[in-house]
Short mmCIF file of C-alpha atoms in Angstrom, two decimals:
data_model
loop_
_atom_site.label_atom_id
_atom_site.label_comp_id
_atom_site.label_asym_id
_atom_site.label_seq_id
_atom_site.Cartn_x
_atom_site.Cartn_y
_atom_site.Cartn_z
CA MET A 1 0.00 0.00 0.00
CA GLN A 2 1.59 3.27 -1.08
CA ALA A 3 1.19 6.65 0.58
CA ASP A 4 1.48 9.87 -1.35
CA SER A 5 4.13 12.44 -0.49
CA LEU A 6 3.66 16.03 -1.59
CA PRO A 7 6.69 18.27 -0.90
CA SER A 8 6.34 22.04 -0.91
CA GLU A 9 9.14 24.60 -1.11
CA LEU A 10 8.78 28.38 -1.10
CA HIS A 11 11.42 31.00 -0.39
CA GLY A 12 13.75 28.48 1.16
CA SER A 13 11.15 26.67 3.30
CA TYR A 14 10.30 23.07 2.61
CA LEU A 15 7.73 20.54 3.86
CA THR A 16 7.58 16.84 3.02
CA VAL A 17 4.62 14.68 4.17
CA ASN A 18 3.95 10.95 3.88
CA ILE A 19 1.83 8.35 5.67
CA GLU A 20 3.40 5.04 6.57
CA PRO A 21 1.83 2.23 4.52
CA LEU A 22 -0.24 -0.43 6.28
CA PRO A 23 -1.05 -4.01 5.29
CA PRO A 24 -4.70 -5.09 5.34
CA VAL A 25 -6.04 -5.17 8.90
CA VAL A 26 -8.71 -7.33 10.51
CA ALA A 27 -11.86 -5.87 12.00
CA GLY A 28 -11.52 -5.59 15.76
CA ASP A 29 -7.79 -4.88 15.74
CA ALA A 30 -6.25 -1.65 16.98
CA VAL A 31 -4.80 0.41 14.12
CA THR A 32 -2.46 3.39 14.25
CA LEU A 33 -2.15 5.74 11.28
CA LYS A 34 1.24 7.50 11.20
CA CYS A 35 1.85 10.74 9.32
CA ASN A 36 5.55 11.67 9.04
CA PHE A 37 6.58 15.13 7.88
CA LYS A 38 9.94 16.89 7.60
CA THR A 39 10.37 20.65 7.59
CA ASP A 40 12.67 23.51 8.52
CA GLY A 41 9.77 25.79 9.29
CA ARG A 42 7.58 26.39 12.31
CA MET A 43 4.43 24.30 12.80
CA ARG A 44 1.09 25.88 11.97
CA GLU A 45 -1.49 23.02 11.89
CA ILE A 46 -2.12 19.32 11.37
CA VAL A 47 -5.50 18.03 10.15
CA TRP A 48 -6.54 14.40 9.59
CA TYR A 49 -9.45 13.62 7.25
CA ARG A 50 -11.43 10.52 6.50
CA VAL A 51 -12.53 10.59 2.87
CA THR A 52 -15.96 9.15 1.98
CA ASP A 53 -18.39 9.01 -0.95
CA GLY A 54 -15.66 8.61 -3.54
CA GLY A 55 -13.72 11.66 -2.34
CA THR A 56 -16.60 14.11 -2.36
CA ILE A 57 -16.84 14.29 1.44
CA LYS A 58 -13.96 14.77 3.86
CA GLN A 59 -14.71 14.18 7.52
CA LYS A 60 -12.30 15.88 9.93
CA ILE A 61 -11.18 13.38 12.60
CA PHE A 62 -8.25 15.24 14.23
CA THR A 63 -6.99 18.83 14.33
CA PHE A 64 -3.93 20.43 15.88
CA ASP A 65 -3.63 24.23 15.72
CA ALA A 66 -0.34 25.68 16.96
CA MET A 67 -1.88 29.11 17.48
CA PHE A 68 -4.18 27.83 20.23
CA SER A 69 -2.17 24.97 21.67
CA THR A 70 1.28 24.45 23.14
CA ASN A 71 0.82 20.70 23.46
CA PHE A 72 3.29 18.92 21.21
CA SER A 73 3.04 15.54 22.97
CA HIS A 74 1.71 13.84 19.83
CA MET A 75 4.80 14.85 17.84
CA GLU A 76 8.34 13.60 18.21
CA SER A 77 11.55 15.35 17.19
CA TYR A 78 14.32 13.20 15.75
CA ARG A 79 16.83 15.76 14.46
CA ARG A 80 18.31 19.16 15.22
CA ARG A 81 15.98 22.09 15.49
CA GLU A 82 16.95 23.50 12.10
CA ASP A 83 15.82 20.27 10.35
CA LEU A 84 12.98 18.66 12.26
CA VAL A 85 11.10 15.42 11.59
CA TYR A 86 7.68 15.12 13.16
CA GLN A 87 5.13 12.32 13.42
CA SER A 88 1.42 12.70 14.00
CA THR A 89 -0.56 9.58 14.84
CA VAL A 90 -4.26 8.71 14.87
CA ARG A 91 -5.22 5.53 16.70
CA LEU A 92 -8.37 3.55 15.95
CA PRO A 93 -8.73 1.30 19.03
CA GLU A 94 -11.15 -1.21 17.48
CA VAL A 95 -11.33 -0.85 13.74
CA ARG A 96 -14.59 -1.71 11.98
CA VAL A 97 -15.48 -2.58 8.42
CA SER A 98 -17.10 0.84 8.15
CA ASP A 99 -13.65 2.39 8.80
CA ASN A 100 -12.46 1.00 5.48
CA GLY A 101 -11.39 3.69 3.00
CA PRO A 102 -8.91 6.54 2.28
CA TYR A 103 -7.45 8.84 4.93
CA GLU A 104 -5.51 12.09 4.43
CA CYS A 105 -3.01 13.97 6.59
CA HIS A 106 -2.72 17.72 5.88
CA VAL A 107 0.18 19.71 7.37
CA GLY A 108 0.81 23.47 7.34
CA ILE A 109 3.93 25.42 8.39
CA TYR A 110 4.86 29.08 8.47
CA ASP A 111 7.13 30.15 5.68
CA ARG A 112 10.52 31.22 6.90
CA ALA A 113 10.55 34.28 4.67
CA THR A 114 7.26 35.70 5.86
CA ARG A 115 5.10 34.68 8.81
CA GLU A 116 1.98 35.70 6.93
CA LYS A 117 2.40 32.86 4.42
CA VAL A 118 1.63 29.16 5.16
CA VAL A 119 3.22 26.25 3.30
CA LEU A 120 0.83 23.26 2.90
CA ALA A 121 1.42 19.57 2.01
CA SER A 122 -0.55 16.34 2.42
CA GLY A 123 -0.29 12.59 2.26
CA ASN A 124 -2.92 9.89 1.92
CA ILE A 125 -3.40 6.20 2.56
CA PHE A 126 -6.15 3.63 1.93
CA LEU A 127 -7.05 1.62 5.02
CA ASN A 128 -8.12 -1.86 3.95
CA VAL A 129 -10.22 -3.49 6.69
CA MET A 130 -10.92 -7.21 6.32
CA ALA A 131 -13.65 -9.10 8.16
CA PRO A 132 -13.83 -12.88 8.57
CA PRO A 133 -17.14 -14.57 7.74
CA THR A 134 -19.52 -14.61 10.67
CA SER A 135 -21.76 -17.52 9.65
CA ILE A 136 -21.81 -20.58 7.42
CA GLU A 137 -24.78 -22.80 6.64
CA VAL A 138 -25.53 -25.67 4.26
CA VAL A 139 -29.12 -26.12 3.09
CA ALA A 140 -30.84 -28.11 0.37
CA ALA A 141 -32.47 -26.17 -2.43
CA ASP A 142 -36.13 -26.67 -3.38
CA THR A 143 -37.11 -28.57 -0.26
CA PRO A 144 -39.13 -30.31 0.95
CA ALA A 145 -39.20 -32.51 -2.13
CA PRO A 146 -40.55 -36.04 -2.78
CA PHE A 147 -38.64 -39.23 -3.41
CA SER A 148 -38.56 -40.14 -7.11
CA ARG A 149 -38.62 -43.91 -7.72
CA TYR A 150 -38.60 -44.06 -11.48
CA GLN A 151 -37.02 -40.85 -12.71
CA ALA A 152 -33.60 -39.35 -12.04
CA GLN A 153 -33.71 -35.95 -10.36
CA ASN A 154 -31.10 -33.26 -9.88
CA PHE A 155 -30.20 -32.22 -6.35
CA THR A 156 -28.58 -29.00 -5.13
CA LEU A 157 -26.77 -28.17 -1.91
CA VAL A 158 -26.41 -24.48 -1.10
CA CYS A 159 -23.61 -23.20 1.13
CA ILE A 160 -24.39 -19.71 2.49
CA VAL A 161 -21.45 -17.74 3.89
CA SER A 162 -22.16 -14.29 5.35
CA GLY A 163 -20.21 -11.43 6.89
CA GLY A 164 -16.90 -11.73 5.03
CA LYS A 165 -14.81 -8.97 3.45
CA PRO A 166 -13.42 -9.56 0.92
CA ALA A 167 -15.50 -12.40 -0.47
CA PRO A 168 -14.20 -15.76 0.81
CA THR A 169 -13.29 -18.83 -1.22
CA VAL A 170 -15.98 -21.50 -0.87
CA TYR A 171 -15.65 -25.14 -1.93
CA PHE A 172 -17.23 -28.54 -1.20
CA LYS A 173 -15.93 -31.90 -0.03
CA ARG A 174 -17.55 -35.33 -0.05
CA ASP A 175 -16.55 -37.78 2.68
CA GLY A 176 -13.50 -35.60 3.34
CA GLU A 177 -12.31 -35.50 -0.28
CA PRO A 178 -12.43 -32.29 -2.36
CA ILE A 179 -15.06 -32.38 -5.09
CA ASP A 180 -13.84 -31.75 -8.62
CA ALA A 181 -16.78 -29.74 -9.89
CA VAL A 182 -17.48 -28.19 -13.28
CA PRO A 183 -17.82 -24.41 -12.81
CA LEU A 184 -21.05 -22.79 -13.96
CA LEU A 185 -21.64 -19.13 -14.69
CA GLU A 186 -25.41 -19.40 -15.11
CA PRO A 187 -27.92 -21.45 -13.08
CA LEU A 188 -29.14 -24.73 -14.52
CA ALA A 189 -32.57 -24.78 -16.10
CA ALA A 190 -35.22 -26.16 -13.79
CA SER A 191 -36.32 -28.66 -16.45
CA SER A 192 -32.84 -29.92 -17.22
CA GLY A 193 -32.44 -33.69 -17.15
CA PRO A 194 -29.66 -35.78 -15.66
CA LEU A 195 -26.37 -33.90 -15.64
CA GLN A 196 -23.61 -35.24 -17.86
CA ASP A 197 -20.00 -34.45 -18.55
CA SER A 198 -17.33 -35.80 -20.88
CA ARG A 199 -14.81 -36.43 -18.11
CA PRO A 200 -13.40 -39.96 -17.68
CA PHE A 201 -15.61 -42.48 -15.91
CA ARG A 202 -14.66 -43.23 -12.33
CA SER A 203 -16.48 -45.93 -10.40
CA LEU A 204 -17.70 -45.62 -6.84
CA LEU A 205 -18.10 -49.35 -6.35
CA HIS A 206 -15.29 -49.27 -3.84
CA ARG A 207 -17.63 -47.47 -1.43
CA ASP A 208 -19.16 -49.68 1.22
CA LEU A 209 -22.70 -50.39 0.10
CA ASP A 210 -25.18 -51.63 2.66
CA ASP A 211 -27.38 -54.39 1.24
CA THR A 212 -30.37 -52.70 2.78
CA LYS A 213 -29.82 -49.74 0.49
CA VAL A 214 -30.55 -51.80 -2.60
CA GLN A 215 -32.94 -54.42 -1.24
CA ARG A 216 -36.33 -54.35 -2.87
CA SER A 217 -39.40 -54.72 -0.71
CA LEU A 218 -41.30 -57.75 -1.97
CA SER A 219 -44.36 -56.82 -0.01
CA LEU A 220 -44.25 -53.39 -1.61
CA LEU A 221 -44.07 -54.90 -5.07
CA ASP A 222 -46.94 -57.28 -4.33
CA ALA A 223 -49.10 -54.46 -3.05
CA GLU A 224 -48.41 -52.32 -6.09
CA THR A 225 -49.28 -55.16 -8.48
CA ARG A 226 -52.57 -55.53 -6.63
CA GLY A 227 -53.23 -51.81 -6.97
CA GLY A 228 -53.18 -51.16 -3.24
CA ARG A 229 -50.81 -49.42 -0.85
CA PRO A 230 -48.91 -51.49 1.68
CA SER A 231 -49.23 -50.74 5.34
CA THR A 232 -46.28 -52.64 6.74
CA GLU A 233 -43.47 -54.83 5.49
CA ARG A 234 -44.26 -57.48 8.11
CA PRO A 235 -47.69 -58.53 9.45
CA SER A 236 -49.03 -55.83 11.73
CA ARG A 237 -49.15 -56.34 15.44
CA SER A 238 -51.54 -54.53 17.79
CA LEU A 239 -50.51 -53.07 21.10
CA THR A 240 -53.48 -53.54 23.39
CA PRO A 241 -53.87 -51.07 26.25
CA ASP A 242 -53.05 -52.22 29.74
CA PRO A 243 -56.39 -52.38 31.56
CA SER A 244 -54.64 -51.76 34.88
CA SER A 245 -53.37 -48.36 33.80
CA VAL A 246 -55.40 -45.33 34.79
CA ILE A 247 -54.59 -43.40 31.59
CA GLN A 248 -55.11 -45.44 28.46
CA PRO A 249 -53.45 -44.53 25.17
CA THR A 250 -55.41 -42.72 22.50
CA THR A 251 -53.81 -44.65 19.66
CA GLU A 252 -52.64 -48.11 18.89
CA SER A 253 -49.13 -47.71 17.47
CA ILE A 254 -48.06 -49.86 14.56
CA PRO A 255 -44.26 -49.92 15.01
CA GLU A 256 -43.22 -51.41 11.66
CA THR A 257 -42.36 -49.06 8.84
CA VAL A 258 -41.77 -49.56 5.15
CA VAL A 259 -38.67 -47.95 3.71
CA SER A 260 -39.30 -47.45 0.02
CA ARG A 261 -35.86 -47.74 -1.53
CA GLU A 262 -36.28 -48.94 -5.09
CA PHE A 263 -33.53 -48.25 -7.58
CA PRO A 264 -34.62 -48.72 -11.19
CA ARG A 265 -32.56 -48.74 -14.34
CA TRP A 266 -31.54 -45.07 -14.26
CA VAL A 267 -29.39 -45.62 -11.18
CA HIS A 268 -25.71 -46.19 -11.94
CA SER A 269 -22.88 -46.99 -9.56
CA SER A 270 -20.61 -44.32 -11.02
CA GLU A 271 -19.34 -41.09 -9.59
CA PRO A 272 -21.76 -38.26 -10.35
CA VAL A 273 -20.82 -35.17 -12.30
CA TYR A 274 -20.88 -32.13 -10.00
CA PHE A 275 -21.54 -28.59 -11.13
CA LEU A 276 -20.61 -25.59 -8.96
CA ARG A 277 -21.90 -22.03 -9.22
CA HIS A 278 -21.11 -19.02 -7.02
CA SER A 279 -23.11 -15.87 -6.42
CA HIS A 280 -22.04 -12.74 -4.53
CA THR A 281 -24.38 -10.27 -2.85
CA PRO A 282 -22.82 -7.09 -1.40
CA GLY A 283 -24.15 -6.00 1.98
CA SER A 284 -24.82 -2.47 3.14
CA ASP A 285 -21.99 -2.78 5.68
CA GLY A 286 -19.36 -3.56 3.06
CA THR A 287 -19.35 -7.31 3.58
CA VAL A 288 -20.32 -9.90 0.96
CA GLU A 289 -22.69 -12.85 1.17
CA VAL A 290 -21.45 -15.78 -0.92
CA ARG A 291 -23.66 -18.65 -2.04
CA ALA A 292 -22.06 -21.75 -3.49
CA LEU A 293 -24.49 -24.10 -5.26
CA LEU A 294 -23.39 -27.71 -5.83
CA THR A 295 -25.67 -29.61 -8.23
CA TRP A 296 -25.60 -33.21 -9.40
CA THR A 297 -27.92 -36.03 -10.44
CA LEU A 298 -28.94 -37.72 -7.21
CA ASN A 299 -28.31 -41.45 -6.81
CA PRO A 300 -30.02 -42.61 -3.60
CA GLN A 301 -28.20 -45.94 -3.74
CA ILE A 302 -24.84 -44.19 -3.29
CA ASP A 303 -25.70 -40.75 -1.95
CA ASN A 304 -27.67 -41.92 1.09
CA GLU A 305 -25.52 -41.38 4.21
CA ALA A 306 -22.89 -39.49 2.20
CA LEU A 307 -21.16 -36.69 4.16
CA PHE A 308 -20.90 -33.34 2.38
CA SER A 309 -18.95 -30.45 3.86
CA CYS A 310 -18.65 -26.83 2.81
CA GLU A 311 -15.35 -25.17 3.62
CA VAL A 312 -14.37 -21.52 3.55
CA LYS A 313 -10.95 -19.94 3.20
CA HIS A 314 -10.42 -16.28 4.01
CA PRO A 315 -7.31 -14.16 4.68
CA ALA A 316 -8.76 -13.07 8.03
CA LEU A 317 -9.13 -16.71 9.17
CA SER A 318 -6.28 -18.71 10.64
CA MET A 319 -8.00 -21.94 9.58
CA PRO A 320 -10.95 -22.77 7.30
CA MET A 321 -14.54 -22.54 8.49
CA GLN A 322 -16.63 -25.64 7.88
CA ALA A 323 -20.24 -26.81 7.91
CA GLU A 324 -21.31 -30.42 7.34
CA VAL A 325 -24.48 -32.26 6.37
CA THR A 326 -25.15 -35.96 5.88
CA LEU A 327 -27.74 -36.92 3.28
CA VAL A 328 -30.10 -39.34 5.03
CA ALA A 329 -33.49 -40.75 4.09
CA PRO A 330 -36.19 -40.62 6.80
CA LYS A 331 -36.60 -43.72 8.92
CA GLY A 332 -39.02 -44.61 11.70
CA PRO A 333 -41.24 -41.54 12.23
CA LYS A 334 -42.16 -41.00 15.88
CA ILE A 335 -45.83 -40.20 16.29
CA MET A 336 -47.26 -38.19 19.20
CA MET A 337 -50.96 -37.68 19.73
CA THR A 338 -52.76 -35.26 22.01
CA PRO A 339 -54.79 -35.55 24.12
CA SER A 340 -53.38 -38.78 25.51
CA ARG A 341 -56.93 -40.07 26.08
CA ALA A 342 -59.27 -38.83 23.36
CA ARG A 343 -63.00 -38.68 24.02
CA VAL A 344 -65.91 -38.02 21.74
CA GLY A 345 -65.95 -34.34 20.80
CA ASP A 346 -62.26 -33.70 21.47
CA THR A 347 -59.90 -32.14 18.94
CA VAL A 348 -57.13 -34.64 18.29
CA ARG A 349 -53.69 -33.66 17.01
CA ILE A 350 -51.38 -36.28 15.51
CA LEU A 351 -47.82 -34.97 15.14
CA VAL A 352 -44.53 -36.33 13.79
CA HIS A 353 -42.04 -35.16 16.40
CA GLY A 354 -38.92 -36.94 15.22
CA PHE A 355 -37.32 -39.95 13.55
CA GLN A 356 -35.12 -42.85 14.53
CA ASN A 357 -32.28 -41.07 12.71
CA GLU A 358 -31.11 -37.59 11.75
CA VAL A 359 -32.83 -36.73 8.45
CA PHE A 360 -31.51 -34.37 5.77
CA PRO A 361 -32.88 -32.72 3.78
CA GLU A 362 -36.13 -31.84 5.52
CA PRO A 363 -38.82 -34.39 4.65
CA MET A 364 -42.35 -33.79 3.50
CA PHE A 365 -45.29 -35.46 5.22
CA THR A 366 -48.53 -36.86 3.78
CA TRP A 367 -51.41 -38.16 5.96
CA THR A 368 -54.15 -40.53 4.77
CA ARG A 369 -56.86 -42.55 6.45
CA VAL A 370 -56.67 -46.25 5.63
CA GLY A 371 -59.77 -47.39 3.82
CA SER A 372 -61.59 -44.07 3.93
CA ARG A 373 -61.30 -40.33 3.60
CA LEU A 374 -60.15 -37.95 6.31
CA LEU A 375 -62.62 -36.33 8.64
CA ASP A 376 -62.90 -33.21 6.46
CA GLY A 377 -63.62 -35.32 3.38
CA SER A 378 -60.22 -34.91 1.75
CA ALA A 379 -58.23 -37.87 0.47
CA GLU A 380 -54.94 -36.75 2.03
CA PHE A 381 -53.31 -33.95 4.01
CA ASP A 382 -49.81 -32.52 3.59
CA GLY A 383 -48.11 -31.33 6.75
CA LYS A 384 -46.30 -32.41 9.87
CA GLU A 385 -49.41 -32.31 12.05
CA LEU A 386 -52.86 -33.77 11.33
CA VAL A 387 -55.72 -32.13 13.23
CA LEU A 388 -59.04 -33.92 13.70
CA GLU A 389 -61.62 -31.53 15.10
CA ARG A 390 -64.48 -32.78 17.32
CA VAL A 391 -63.90 -36.47 16.67
CA PRO A 392 -67.09 -38.55 16.54
CA ALA A 393 -67.46 -42.03 17.99
CA GLU A 394 -67.41 -43.47 14.47
CA LEU A 395 -63.66 -42.76 14.25
CA ASN A 396 -62.91 -45.23 17.03
CA GLY A 397 -60.54 -47.84 15.62
CA SER A 398 -59.75 -45.84 12.46
CA MET A 399 -56.17 -46.14 11.19
CA TYR A 400 -54.06 -43.28 9.86
CA ARG A 401 -51.01 -43.55 7.68
CA CYS A 402 -48.18 -40.99 7.64
CA MET A 403 -45.68 -41.10 4.79
CA ALA A 404 -42.46 -39.12 5.23
CA GLN A 405 -40.16 -38.68 2.24
CA ASN A 406 -37.22 -36.71 0.95
CA PRO A 407 -35.18 -37.13 -2.25
CA LEU A 408 -33.17 -39.96 -0.60
CA GLY A 409 -36.13 -42.23 0.20
CA SER A 410 -39.50 -42.56 1.89
CA THR A 411 -40.97 -44.35 4.87
CA ASP A 412 -44.42 -44.69 6.37
CA THR A 413 -45.96 -45.61 9.69
CA HIS A 414 -49.47 -46.18 10.94
CA THR A 415 -51.34 -45.32 14.09
CA ARG A 416 -54.83 -46.32 15.23
CA LEU A 417 -57.17 -43.83 16.87
CA ILE A 418 -59.09 -45.01 19.94
CA VAL A 419 -62.00 -42.79 20.94
CA PHE A 420 -63.55 -43.17 24.38
CA GLU A 421 -67.04 -42.18 25.47
CA ASN A 422 -67.52 -38.68 26.79
CA PRO A 423 -69.65 -38.66 29.98
CA ASN A 424 -70.66 -35.09 29.20
CA ILE A 425 -72.21 -36.20 25.91
CA PRO A 426 -74.93 -38.91 26.28
CA ARG A 427 -74.66 -41.70 23.76
CA GLY A 428 -76.57 -41.01 20.59
CA THR A 429 -76.76 -37.25 21.08
CA GLU A 430 -73.57 -36.38 19.19
CA ASP A 431 -73.77 -35.25 15.60
CA SER A 432 -71.63 -36.50 12.71
CA ASN A 433 -68.75 -34.30 13.90
CA GLY A 434 -68.84 -35.67 17.42
CA SER A 435 -70.44 -32.61 19.06
CA ALA A 436 -73.57 -32.82 21.18
CA SER A 437 -76.85 -31.86 19.58
CA GLY A 438 -78.66 -28.74 20.71
CA PRO A 439 -82.01 -28.18 22.48
CA ALA A 440 -83.92 -29.58 19.49
CA GLY A 441 -82.38 -33.00 20.16
CA VAL A 442 -83.39 -32.81 23.82
CA ARG A 443 -87.00 -31.92 22.93
CA LEU A 444 -87.15 -34.87 20.52
CA THR A 445 -86.10 -37.26 23.29
CA LEU A 446 -88.81 -35.87 25.63
CA VAL A 447 -91.50 -36.20 22.95
CA LEU A 448 -90.60 -39.86 22.31
CA ALA A 449 -90.66 -40.65 26.03
CA LEU A 450 -94.08 -38.99 26.43
CA THR A 451 -95.49 -41.00 23.52
CA VAL A 452 -94.41 -44.27 25.13
CA VAL A 453 -96.09 -43.32 28.43
CA LEU A 454 -99.39 -42.47 26.70
CA GLU A 455 -99.45 -45.78 24.83
CA LEU A 456 -98.90 -47.72 28.05
CA THR A 457 -101.80 -45.94 29.73
#
């Protein structure tokens, strides 16, 4: 970094000014700007400016006027009085990104020939303030998304790095190995098919493949050939409530799940072709948000349980930042239902509150009622929580199926709703939605009872 030096000489007086150059500094550090000037004249003034808006605005940050001050403590003399070297310093105790930019040091001395004339000179420097990234995150684009059994689909991981200045270098690794990706300048079309490249074929068959990843569910195939949807891979077993318990469960949990992991002809055991695209978004504070998008044709047979990491290099970092995700298909949804003991007329909430494993990317959920429509008449419901308002007695024993899926695979589980009588609602007085009938229903009961009494008499 170079600092300008502007000498001035007039009638035997001279003044030379320069600012000591500085390397790039890191936000939060203490920085000292040093203005050195050499003269044989008598000091008149020193003014420091911070230059903003492309040089159109100069903000005065320090002033020394010899006419009104006898304090020379900020200056040091290194030579004889006839040829003096001075140094004026400005200290920024905790530099910020907003302090980035040019600074100027203006010096004035009295001319030796006439005290009415002032000799002026200045120097300038550009303070380059770096800031390390403050956050890093890896997300999946276009999620939640379904599992595709019979058609290859492209998949994109997005690494978001914020708060850095200058923009950091962002790259991906898979299972600890750097990914050799094809750079892209423009985003891929949404309708683009499987990604291909002319690079040499490299097999991934050396990776440990779990047999369960490629095993086909025979029960699933049988059910599909019959046109129905399977409920479990093994025969279902009922969990009967313990009669000795005071609080009985609302549902009968069906613990078995079906993991739909079919891999048709489009799946190949070869290393995918990765494409990498970067985007930069400047922030109002001078930092840059970087997004690195890694796209490839997903192969659930190989990509399930693969570890992807995003790493960031930056001159203000002593070591790379890193964020990791493991691609995992959902397995074993955990169902929670409230209230724990549902009665006629209650509002029942069935919620998926977790899985047997860590799932990424975020799955999507679809609820159906086995053998019938949902309470509101719809065939299915998309969402993490299914709400059944004012359940009627007719729903007792009804079974509900929840399918959770992401691009790596799908799984489903079933739960049975058990509805108990409500002592506050006499049997036969609830309507189709499980709520008690109004005064008209009460009057009808009284009329029927009166008719029976008259016939007996």
